[in-house]
Short mmCIF file of N, CA and C in Angstrom, two decimals:
data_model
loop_
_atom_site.label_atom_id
_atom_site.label_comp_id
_atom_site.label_asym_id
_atom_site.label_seq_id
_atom_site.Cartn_x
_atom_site.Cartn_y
_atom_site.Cartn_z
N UNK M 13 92.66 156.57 115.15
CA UNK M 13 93.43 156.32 113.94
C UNK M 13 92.53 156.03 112.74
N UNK M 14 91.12 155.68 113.01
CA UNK M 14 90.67 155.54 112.02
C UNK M 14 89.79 156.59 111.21
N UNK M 15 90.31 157.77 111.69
CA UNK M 15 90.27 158.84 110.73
C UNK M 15 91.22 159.55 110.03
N UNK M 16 92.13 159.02 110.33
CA UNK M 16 93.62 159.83 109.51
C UNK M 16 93.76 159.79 108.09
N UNK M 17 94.25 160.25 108.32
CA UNK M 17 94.38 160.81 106.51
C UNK M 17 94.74 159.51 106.04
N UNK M 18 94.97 158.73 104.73
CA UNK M 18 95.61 158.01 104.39
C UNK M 18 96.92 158.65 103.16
N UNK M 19 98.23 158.14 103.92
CA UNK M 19 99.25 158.51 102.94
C UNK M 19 100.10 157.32 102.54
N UNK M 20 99.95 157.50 100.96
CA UNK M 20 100.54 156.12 100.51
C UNK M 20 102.13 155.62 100.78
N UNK M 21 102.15 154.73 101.23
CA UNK M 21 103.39 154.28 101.54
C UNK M 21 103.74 154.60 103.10
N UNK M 22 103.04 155.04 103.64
CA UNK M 22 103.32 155.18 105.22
C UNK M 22 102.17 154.76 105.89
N UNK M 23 100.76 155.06 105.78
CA UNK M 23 99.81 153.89 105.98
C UNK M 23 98.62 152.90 105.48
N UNK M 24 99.45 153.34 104.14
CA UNK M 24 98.39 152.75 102.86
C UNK M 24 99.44 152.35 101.89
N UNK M 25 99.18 151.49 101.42
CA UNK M 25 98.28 149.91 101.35
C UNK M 25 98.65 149.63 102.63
N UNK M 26 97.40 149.05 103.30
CA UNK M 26 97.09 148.15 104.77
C UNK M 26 97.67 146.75 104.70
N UNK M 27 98.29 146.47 105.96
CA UNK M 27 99.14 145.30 105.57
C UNK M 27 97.87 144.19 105.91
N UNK M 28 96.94 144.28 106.42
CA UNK M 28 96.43 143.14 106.61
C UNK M 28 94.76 143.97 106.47
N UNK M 29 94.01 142.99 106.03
CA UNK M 29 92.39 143.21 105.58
C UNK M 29 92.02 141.90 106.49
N UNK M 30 90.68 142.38 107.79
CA UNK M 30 90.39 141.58 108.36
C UNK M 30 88.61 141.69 108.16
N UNK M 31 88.38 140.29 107.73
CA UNK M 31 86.96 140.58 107.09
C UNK M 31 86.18 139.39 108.09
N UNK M 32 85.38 140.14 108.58
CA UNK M 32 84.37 139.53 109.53
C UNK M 32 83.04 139.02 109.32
N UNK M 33 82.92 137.66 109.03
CA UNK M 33 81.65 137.06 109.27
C UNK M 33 80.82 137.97 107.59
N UNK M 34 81.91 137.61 106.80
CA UNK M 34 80.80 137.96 104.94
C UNK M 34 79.67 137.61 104.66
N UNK M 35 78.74 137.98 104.19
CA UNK M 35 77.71 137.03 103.24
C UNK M 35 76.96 136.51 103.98
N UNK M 36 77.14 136.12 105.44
CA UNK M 36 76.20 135.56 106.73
C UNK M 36 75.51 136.51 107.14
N UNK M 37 74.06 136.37 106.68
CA UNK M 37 73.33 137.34 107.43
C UNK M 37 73.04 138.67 106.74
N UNK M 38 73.99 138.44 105.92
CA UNK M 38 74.15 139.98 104.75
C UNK M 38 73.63 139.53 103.08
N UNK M 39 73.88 140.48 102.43
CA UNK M 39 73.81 140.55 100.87
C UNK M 39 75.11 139.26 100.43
N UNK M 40 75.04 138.42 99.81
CA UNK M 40 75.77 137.79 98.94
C UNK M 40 76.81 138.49 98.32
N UNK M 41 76.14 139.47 97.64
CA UNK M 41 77.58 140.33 97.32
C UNK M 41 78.62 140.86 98.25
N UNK M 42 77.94 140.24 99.60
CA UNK M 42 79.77 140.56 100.42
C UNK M 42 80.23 139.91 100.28
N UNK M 43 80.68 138.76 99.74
CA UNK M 43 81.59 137.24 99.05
C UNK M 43 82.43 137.65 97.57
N UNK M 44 81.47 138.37 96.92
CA UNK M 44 82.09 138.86 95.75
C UNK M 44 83.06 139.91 95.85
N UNK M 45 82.54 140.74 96.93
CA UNK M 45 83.25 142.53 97.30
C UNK M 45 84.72 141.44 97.79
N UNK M 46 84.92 140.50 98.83
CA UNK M 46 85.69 140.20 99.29
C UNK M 46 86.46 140.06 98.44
N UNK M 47 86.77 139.37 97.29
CA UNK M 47 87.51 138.99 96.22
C UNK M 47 87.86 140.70 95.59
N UNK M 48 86.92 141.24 95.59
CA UNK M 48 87.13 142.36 94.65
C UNK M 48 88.26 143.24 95.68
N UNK M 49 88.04 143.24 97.14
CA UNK M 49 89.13 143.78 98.11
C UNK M 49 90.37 143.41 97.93
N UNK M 50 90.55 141.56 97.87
CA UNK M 50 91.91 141.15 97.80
C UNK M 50 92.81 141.32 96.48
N UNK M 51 91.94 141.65 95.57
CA UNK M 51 92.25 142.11 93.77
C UNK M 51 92.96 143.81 93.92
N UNK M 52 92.55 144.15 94.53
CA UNK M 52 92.89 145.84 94.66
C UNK M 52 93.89 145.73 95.55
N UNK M 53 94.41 144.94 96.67
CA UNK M 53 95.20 145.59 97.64
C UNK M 53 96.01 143.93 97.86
N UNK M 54 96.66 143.83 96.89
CA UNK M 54 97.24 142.47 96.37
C UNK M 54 98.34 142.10 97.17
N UNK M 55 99.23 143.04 97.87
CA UNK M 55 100.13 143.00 99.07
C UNK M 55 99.44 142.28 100.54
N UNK M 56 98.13 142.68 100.20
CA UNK M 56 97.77 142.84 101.89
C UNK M 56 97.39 141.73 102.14
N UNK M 57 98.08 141.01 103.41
CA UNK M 57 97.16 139.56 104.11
C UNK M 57 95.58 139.85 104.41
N UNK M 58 95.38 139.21 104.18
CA UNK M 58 93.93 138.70 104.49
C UNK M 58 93.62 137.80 105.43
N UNK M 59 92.37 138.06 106.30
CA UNK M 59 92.28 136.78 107.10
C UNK M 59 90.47 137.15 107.30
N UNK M 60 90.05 135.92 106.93
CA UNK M 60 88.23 135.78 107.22
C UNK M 60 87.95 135.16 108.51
N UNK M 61 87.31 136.16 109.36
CA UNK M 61 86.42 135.01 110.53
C UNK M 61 84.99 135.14 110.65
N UNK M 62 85.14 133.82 110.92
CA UNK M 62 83.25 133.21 111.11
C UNK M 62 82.89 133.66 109.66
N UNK M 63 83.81 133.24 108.47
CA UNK M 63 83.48 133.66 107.27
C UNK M 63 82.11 132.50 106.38
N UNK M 64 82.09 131.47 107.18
CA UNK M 64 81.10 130.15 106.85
C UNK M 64 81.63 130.13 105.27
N UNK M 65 82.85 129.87 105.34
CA UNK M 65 83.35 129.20 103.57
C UNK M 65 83.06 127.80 103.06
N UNK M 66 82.62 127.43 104.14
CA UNK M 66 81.99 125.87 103.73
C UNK M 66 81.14 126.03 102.99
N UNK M 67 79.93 126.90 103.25
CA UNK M 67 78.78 127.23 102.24
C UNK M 67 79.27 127.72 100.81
N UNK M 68 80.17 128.81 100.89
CA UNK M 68 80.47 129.16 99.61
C UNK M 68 81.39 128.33 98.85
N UNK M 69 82.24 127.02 99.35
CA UNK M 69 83.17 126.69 98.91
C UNK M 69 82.13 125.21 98.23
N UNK M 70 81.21 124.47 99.08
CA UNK M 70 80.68 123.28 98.84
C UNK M 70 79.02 123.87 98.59
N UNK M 71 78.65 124.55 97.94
CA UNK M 71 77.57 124.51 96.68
C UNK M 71 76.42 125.14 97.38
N UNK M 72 76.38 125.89 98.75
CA UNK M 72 75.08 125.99 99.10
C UNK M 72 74.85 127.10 98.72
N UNK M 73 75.48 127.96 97.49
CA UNK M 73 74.96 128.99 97.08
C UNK M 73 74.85 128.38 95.67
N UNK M 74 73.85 128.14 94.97
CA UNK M 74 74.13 127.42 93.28
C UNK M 74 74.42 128.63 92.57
N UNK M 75 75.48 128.46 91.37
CA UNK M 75 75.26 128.99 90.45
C UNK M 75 74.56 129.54 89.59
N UNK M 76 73.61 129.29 89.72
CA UNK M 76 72.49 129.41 88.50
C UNK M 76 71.50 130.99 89.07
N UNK M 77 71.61 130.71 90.12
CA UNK M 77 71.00 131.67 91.12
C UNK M 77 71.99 132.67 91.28
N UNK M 78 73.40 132.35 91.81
CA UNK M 78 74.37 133.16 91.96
C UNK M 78 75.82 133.33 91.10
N UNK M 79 75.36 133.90 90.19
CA UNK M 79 76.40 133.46 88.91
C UNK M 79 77.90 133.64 89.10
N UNK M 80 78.08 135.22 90.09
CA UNK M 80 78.82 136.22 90.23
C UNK M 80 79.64 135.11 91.24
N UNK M 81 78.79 134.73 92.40
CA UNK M 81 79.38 134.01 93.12
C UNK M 81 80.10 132.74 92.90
N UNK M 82 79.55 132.22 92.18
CA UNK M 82 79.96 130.62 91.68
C UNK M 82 81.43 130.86 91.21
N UNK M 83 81.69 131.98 90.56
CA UNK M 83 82.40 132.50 89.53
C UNK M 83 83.79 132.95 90.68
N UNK M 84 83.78 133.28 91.70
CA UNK M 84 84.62 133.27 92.95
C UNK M 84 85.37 131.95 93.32
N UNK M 85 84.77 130.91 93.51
CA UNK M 85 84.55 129.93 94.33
C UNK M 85 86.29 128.97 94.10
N UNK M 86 86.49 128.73 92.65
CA UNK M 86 87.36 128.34 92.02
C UNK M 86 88.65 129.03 92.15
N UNK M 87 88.38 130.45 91.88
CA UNK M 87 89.86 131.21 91.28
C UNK M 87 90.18 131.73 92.82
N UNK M 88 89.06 131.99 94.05
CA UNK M 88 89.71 132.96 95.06
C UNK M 88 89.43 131.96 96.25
N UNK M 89 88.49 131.17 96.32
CA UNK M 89 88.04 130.70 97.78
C UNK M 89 88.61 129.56 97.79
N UNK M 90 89.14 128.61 97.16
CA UNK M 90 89.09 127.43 97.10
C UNK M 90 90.61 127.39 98.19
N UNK M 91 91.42 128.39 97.77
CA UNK M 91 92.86 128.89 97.58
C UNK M 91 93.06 129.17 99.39
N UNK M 92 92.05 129.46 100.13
CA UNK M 92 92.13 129.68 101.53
C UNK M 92 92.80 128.54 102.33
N UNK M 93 93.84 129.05 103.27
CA UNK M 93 94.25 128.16 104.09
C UNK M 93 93.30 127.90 105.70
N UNK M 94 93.14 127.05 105.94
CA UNK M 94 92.28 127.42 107.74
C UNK M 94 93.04 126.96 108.41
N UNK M 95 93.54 128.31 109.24
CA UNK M 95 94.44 128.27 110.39
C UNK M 95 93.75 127.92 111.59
N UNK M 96 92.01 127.93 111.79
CA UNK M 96 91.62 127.58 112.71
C UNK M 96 90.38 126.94 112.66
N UNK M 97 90.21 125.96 112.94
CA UNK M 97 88.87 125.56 112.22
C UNK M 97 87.83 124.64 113.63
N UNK M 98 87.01 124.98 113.46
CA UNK M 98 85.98 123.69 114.64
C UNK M 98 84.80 123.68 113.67
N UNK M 99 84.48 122.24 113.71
CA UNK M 99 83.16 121.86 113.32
C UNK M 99 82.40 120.99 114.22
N UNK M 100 81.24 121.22 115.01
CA UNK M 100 80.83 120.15 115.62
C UNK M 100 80.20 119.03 114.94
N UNK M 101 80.54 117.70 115.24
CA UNK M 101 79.20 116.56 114.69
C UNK M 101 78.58 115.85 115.89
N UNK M 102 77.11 115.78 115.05
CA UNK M 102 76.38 115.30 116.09
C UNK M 102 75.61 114.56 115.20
N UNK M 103 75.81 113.25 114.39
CA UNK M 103 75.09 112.40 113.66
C UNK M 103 75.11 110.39 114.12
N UNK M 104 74.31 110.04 113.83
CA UNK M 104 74.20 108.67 114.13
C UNK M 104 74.69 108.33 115.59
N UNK M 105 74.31 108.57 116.15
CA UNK M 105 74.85 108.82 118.12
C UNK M 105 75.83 108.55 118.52
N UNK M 106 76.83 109.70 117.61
CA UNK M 106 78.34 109.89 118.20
C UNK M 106 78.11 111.45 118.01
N UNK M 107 78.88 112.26 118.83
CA UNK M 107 79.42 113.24 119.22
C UNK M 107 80.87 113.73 119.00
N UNK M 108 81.11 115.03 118.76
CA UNK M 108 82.74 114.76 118.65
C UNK M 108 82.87 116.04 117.58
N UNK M 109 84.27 116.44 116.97
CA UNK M 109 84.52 117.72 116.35
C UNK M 109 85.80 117.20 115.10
N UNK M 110 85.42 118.68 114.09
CA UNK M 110 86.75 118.18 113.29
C UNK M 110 87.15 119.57 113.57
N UNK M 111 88.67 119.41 113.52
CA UNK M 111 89.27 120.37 114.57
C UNK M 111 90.88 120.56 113.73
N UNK M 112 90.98 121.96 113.76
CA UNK M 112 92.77 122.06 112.95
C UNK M 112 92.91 123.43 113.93
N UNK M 113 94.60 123.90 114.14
CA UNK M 113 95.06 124.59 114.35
C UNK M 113 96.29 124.55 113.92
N UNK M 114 96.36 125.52 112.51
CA UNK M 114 97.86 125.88 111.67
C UNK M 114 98.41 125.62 112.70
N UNK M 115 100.06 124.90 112.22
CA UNK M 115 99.67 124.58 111.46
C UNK M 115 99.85 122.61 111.84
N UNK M 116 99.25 122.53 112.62
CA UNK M 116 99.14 120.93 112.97
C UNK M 116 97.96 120.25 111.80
N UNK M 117 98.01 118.69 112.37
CA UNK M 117 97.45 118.21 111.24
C UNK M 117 95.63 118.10 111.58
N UNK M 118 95.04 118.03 110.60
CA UNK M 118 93.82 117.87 110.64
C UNK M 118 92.98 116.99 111.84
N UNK M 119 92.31 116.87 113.18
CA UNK M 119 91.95 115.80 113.57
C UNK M 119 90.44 115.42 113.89
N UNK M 120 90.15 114.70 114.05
CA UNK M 120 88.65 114.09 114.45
C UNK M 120 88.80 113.83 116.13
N UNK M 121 87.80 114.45 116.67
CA UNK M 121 88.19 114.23 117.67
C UNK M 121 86.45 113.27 118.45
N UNK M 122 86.52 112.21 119.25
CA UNK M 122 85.24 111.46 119.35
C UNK M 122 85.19 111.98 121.23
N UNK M 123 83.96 112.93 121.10
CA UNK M 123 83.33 113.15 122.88
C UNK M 123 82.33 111.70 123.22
N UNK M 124 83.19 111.42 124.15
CA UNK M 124 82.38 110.11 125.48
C UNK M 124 82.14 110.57 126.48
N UNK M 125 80.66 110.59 126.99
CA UNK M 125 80.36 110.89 128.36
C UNK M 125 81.01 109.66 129.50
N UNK M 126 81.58 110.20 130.34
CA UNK M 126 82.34 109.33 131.46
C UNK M 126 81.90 109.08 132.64
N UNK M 127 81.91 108.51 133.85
CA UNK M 127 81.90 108.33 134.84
C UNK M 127 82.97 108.55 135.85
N UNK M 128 82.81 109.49 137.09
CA UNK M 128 83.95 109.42 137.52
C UNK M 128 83.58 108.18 138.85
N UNK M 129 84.88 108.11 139.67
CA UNK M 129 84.29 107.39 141.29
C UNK M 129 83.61 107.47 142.10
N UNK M 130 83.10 109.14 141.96
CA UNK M 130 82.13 109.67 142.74
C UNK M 130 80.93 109.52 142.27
N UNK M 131 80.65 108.87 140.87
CA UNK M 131 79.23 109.06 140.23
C UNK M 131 78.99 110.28 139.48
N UNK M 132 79.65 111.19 139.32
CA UNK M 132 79.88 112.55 138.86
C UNK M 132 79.53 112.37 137.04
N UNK M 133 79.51 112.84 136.10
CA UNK M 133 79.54 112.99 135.08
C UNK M 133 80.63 113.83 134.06
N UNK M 134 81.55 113.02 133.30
CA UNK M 134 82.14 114.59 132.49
C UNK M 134 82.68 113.75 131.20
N UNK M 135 83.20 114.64 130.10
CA UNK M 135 83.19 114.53 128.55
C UNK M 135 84.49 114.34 128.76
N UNK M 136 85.23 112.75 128.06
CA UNK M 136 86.61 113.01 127.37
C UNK M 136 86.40 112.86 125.71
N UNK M 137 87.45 113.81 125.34
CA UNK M 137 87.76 113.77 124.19
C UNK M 137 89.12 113.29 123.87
N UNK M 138 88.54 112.45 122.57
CA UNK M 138 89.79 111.44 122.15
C UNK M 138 89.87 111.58 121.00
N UNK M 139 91.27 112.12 120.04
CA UNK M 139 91.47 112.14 118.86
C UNK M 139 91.61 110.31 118.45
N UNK M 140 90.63 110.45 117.55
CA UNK M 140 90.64 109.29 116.69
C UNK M 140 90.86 108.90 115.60
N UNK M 141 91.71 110.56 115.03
CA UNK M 141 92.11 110.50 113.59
C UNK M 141 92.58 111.58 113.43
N UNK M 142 93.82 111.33 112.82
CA UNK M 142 94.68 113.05 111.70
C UNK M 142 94.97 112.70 110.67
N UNK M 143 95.18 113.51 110.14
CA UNK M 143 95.34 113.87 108.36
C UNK M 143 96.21 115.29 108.25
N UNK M 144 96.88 115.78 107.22
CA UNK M 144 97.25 116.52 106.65
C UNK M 144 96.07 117.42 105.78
N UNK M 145 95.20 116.25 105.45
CA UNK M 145 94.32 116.90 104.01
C UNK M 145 93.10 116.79 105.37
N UNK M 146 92.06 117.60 105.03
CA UNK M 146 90.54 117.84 105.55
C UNK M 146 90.03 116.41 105.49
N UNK M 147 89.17 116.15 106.47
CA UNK M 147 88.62 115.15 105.98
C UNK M 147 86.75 115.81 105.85
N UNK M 148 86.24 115.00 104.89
CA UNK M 148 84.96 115.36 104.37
C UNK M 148 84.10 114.88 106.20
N UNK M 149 82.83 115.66 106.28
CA UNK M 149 82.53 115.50 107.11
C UNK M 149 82.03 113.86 107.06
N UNK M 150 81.39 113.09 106.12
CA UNK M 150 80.85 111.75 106.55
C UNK M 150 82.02 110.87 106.36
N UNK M 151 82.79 111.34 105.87
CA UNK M 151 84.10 110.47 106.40
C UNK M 151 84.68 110.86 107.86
N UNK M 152 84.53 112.09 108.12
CA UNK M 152 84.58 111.83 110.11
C UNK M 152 83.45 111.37 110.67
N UNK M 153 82.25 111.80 110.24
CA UNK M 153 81.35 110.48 111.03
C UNK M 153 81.30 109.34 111.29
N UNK M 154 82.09 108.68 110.10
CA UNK M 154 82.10 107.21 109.82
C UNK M 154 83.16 107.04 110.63
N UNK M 155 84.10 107.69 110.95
CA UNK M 155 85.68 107.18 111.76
C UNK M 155 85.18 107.50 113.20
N UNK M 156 83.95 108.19 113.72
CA UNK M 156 83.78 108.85 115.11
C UNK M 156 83.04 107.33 115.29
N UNK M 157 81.85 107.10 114.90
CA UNK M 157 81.46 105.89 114.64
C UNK M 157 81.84 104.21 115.02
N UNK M 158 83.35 104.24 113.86
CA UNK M 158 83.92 103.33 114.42
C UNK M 158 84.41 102.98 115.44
N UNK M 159 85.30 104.42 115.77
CA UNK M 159 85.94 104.48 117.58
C UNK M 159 85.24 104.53 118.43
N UNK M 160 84.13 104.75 118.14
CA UNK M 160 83.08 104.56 119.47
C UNK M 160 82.84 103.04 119.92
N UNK M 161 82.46 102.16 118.37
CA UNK M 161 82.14 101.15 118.64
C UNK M 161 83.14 99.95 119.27
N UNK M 162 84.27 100.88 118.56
CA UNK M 162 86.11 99.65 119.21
C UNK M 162 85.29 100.33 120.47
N UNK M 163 85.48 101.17 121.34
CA UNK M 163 85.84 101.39 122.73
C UNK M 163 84.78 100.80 123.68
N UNK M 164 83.30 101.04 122.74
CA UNK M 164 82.47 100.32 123.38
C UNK M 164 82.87 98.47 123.54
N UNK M 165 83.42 97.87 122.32
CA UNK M 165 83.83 96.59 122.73
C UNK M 165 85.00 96.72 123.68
N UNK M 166 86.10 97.54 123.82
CA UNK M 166 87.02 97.24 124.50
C UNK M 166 86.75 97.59 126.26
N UNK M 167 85.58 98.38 126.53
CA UNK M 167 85.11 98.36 127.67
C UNK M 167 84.44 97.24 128.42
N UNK M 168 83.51 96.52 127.27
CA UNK M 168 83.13 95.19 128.32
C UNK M 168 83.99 94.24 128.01
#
């Protein structure tokens, strides 16, 4: 099928544009083309994976360097919903993820290595926080942090 002719109104405009892993690994200007795709074919859903919008959305491309890009960031990226999201953290010796799946609420989730009866070893994970809104990552560190330290007091 992906040589057929295209005829408008029977399989053109594409109902959905699936853009894989932009700007990672590539030219920068695949961040810009992206915008310039969703501008032309204004019907069509869109969906980015492994698009790393954190970088383009929170500054690790500067402006000054990337003018074209900066110039995206506001009017097209900001505007993205994440239907699926994992982030691992691994700072100040807690472990643990910030974690969404459209459309539930935002959560922090804190990994404890366990003990079983046998002496065995294995990971529970315990949500220790939701939100509606994202939370910034050192504000989930700081909440993985705390629940570690309640559980560590509530264990001895």
């Amino acid at each position: 099928n992906a040589l057929d002719q295209l005829l408008e109104g029977e399989n053109s405009p594409a109902t959905l544009a699936l853009i894989i892993q932009p700007g990672n690994g590539g030219p920068v200007e695949d961040w810009v083309n992206v915008e310039k795709i969703s501008q032309a074919t204004a019907d069509t859903t869109m969906v980015i994976i492994n698009g790393a919008l954190d970088k383009v959305r929170g500054g690790y491309y500067p402006g000054v360097f990337f003018p074209k890009l900066a110039q995206t960031v506001d009017r097209f990226y900001k505007k993205f919903e994440s239907v699926f999201y994992l982030k691992p953290i691994s700072d100040k010796g807690v472990y643990g993820w910030i974690y969404r799946q459209y459309p539930e609420d935002w959560q922090v989730v804190l990994q404890t290595r366990k003990s079983d009866a046998k002496g065995g070893m294995f990971i529970e994970d315990t949500v220790v926080y939701t939100s509606q809104a994202r939370p910034e990552y050192n504000d989930a560190v700081a909440k993985l942090v705390r629940a570690n330290a309640e559980m560590a007091r509530a264990a001895s």
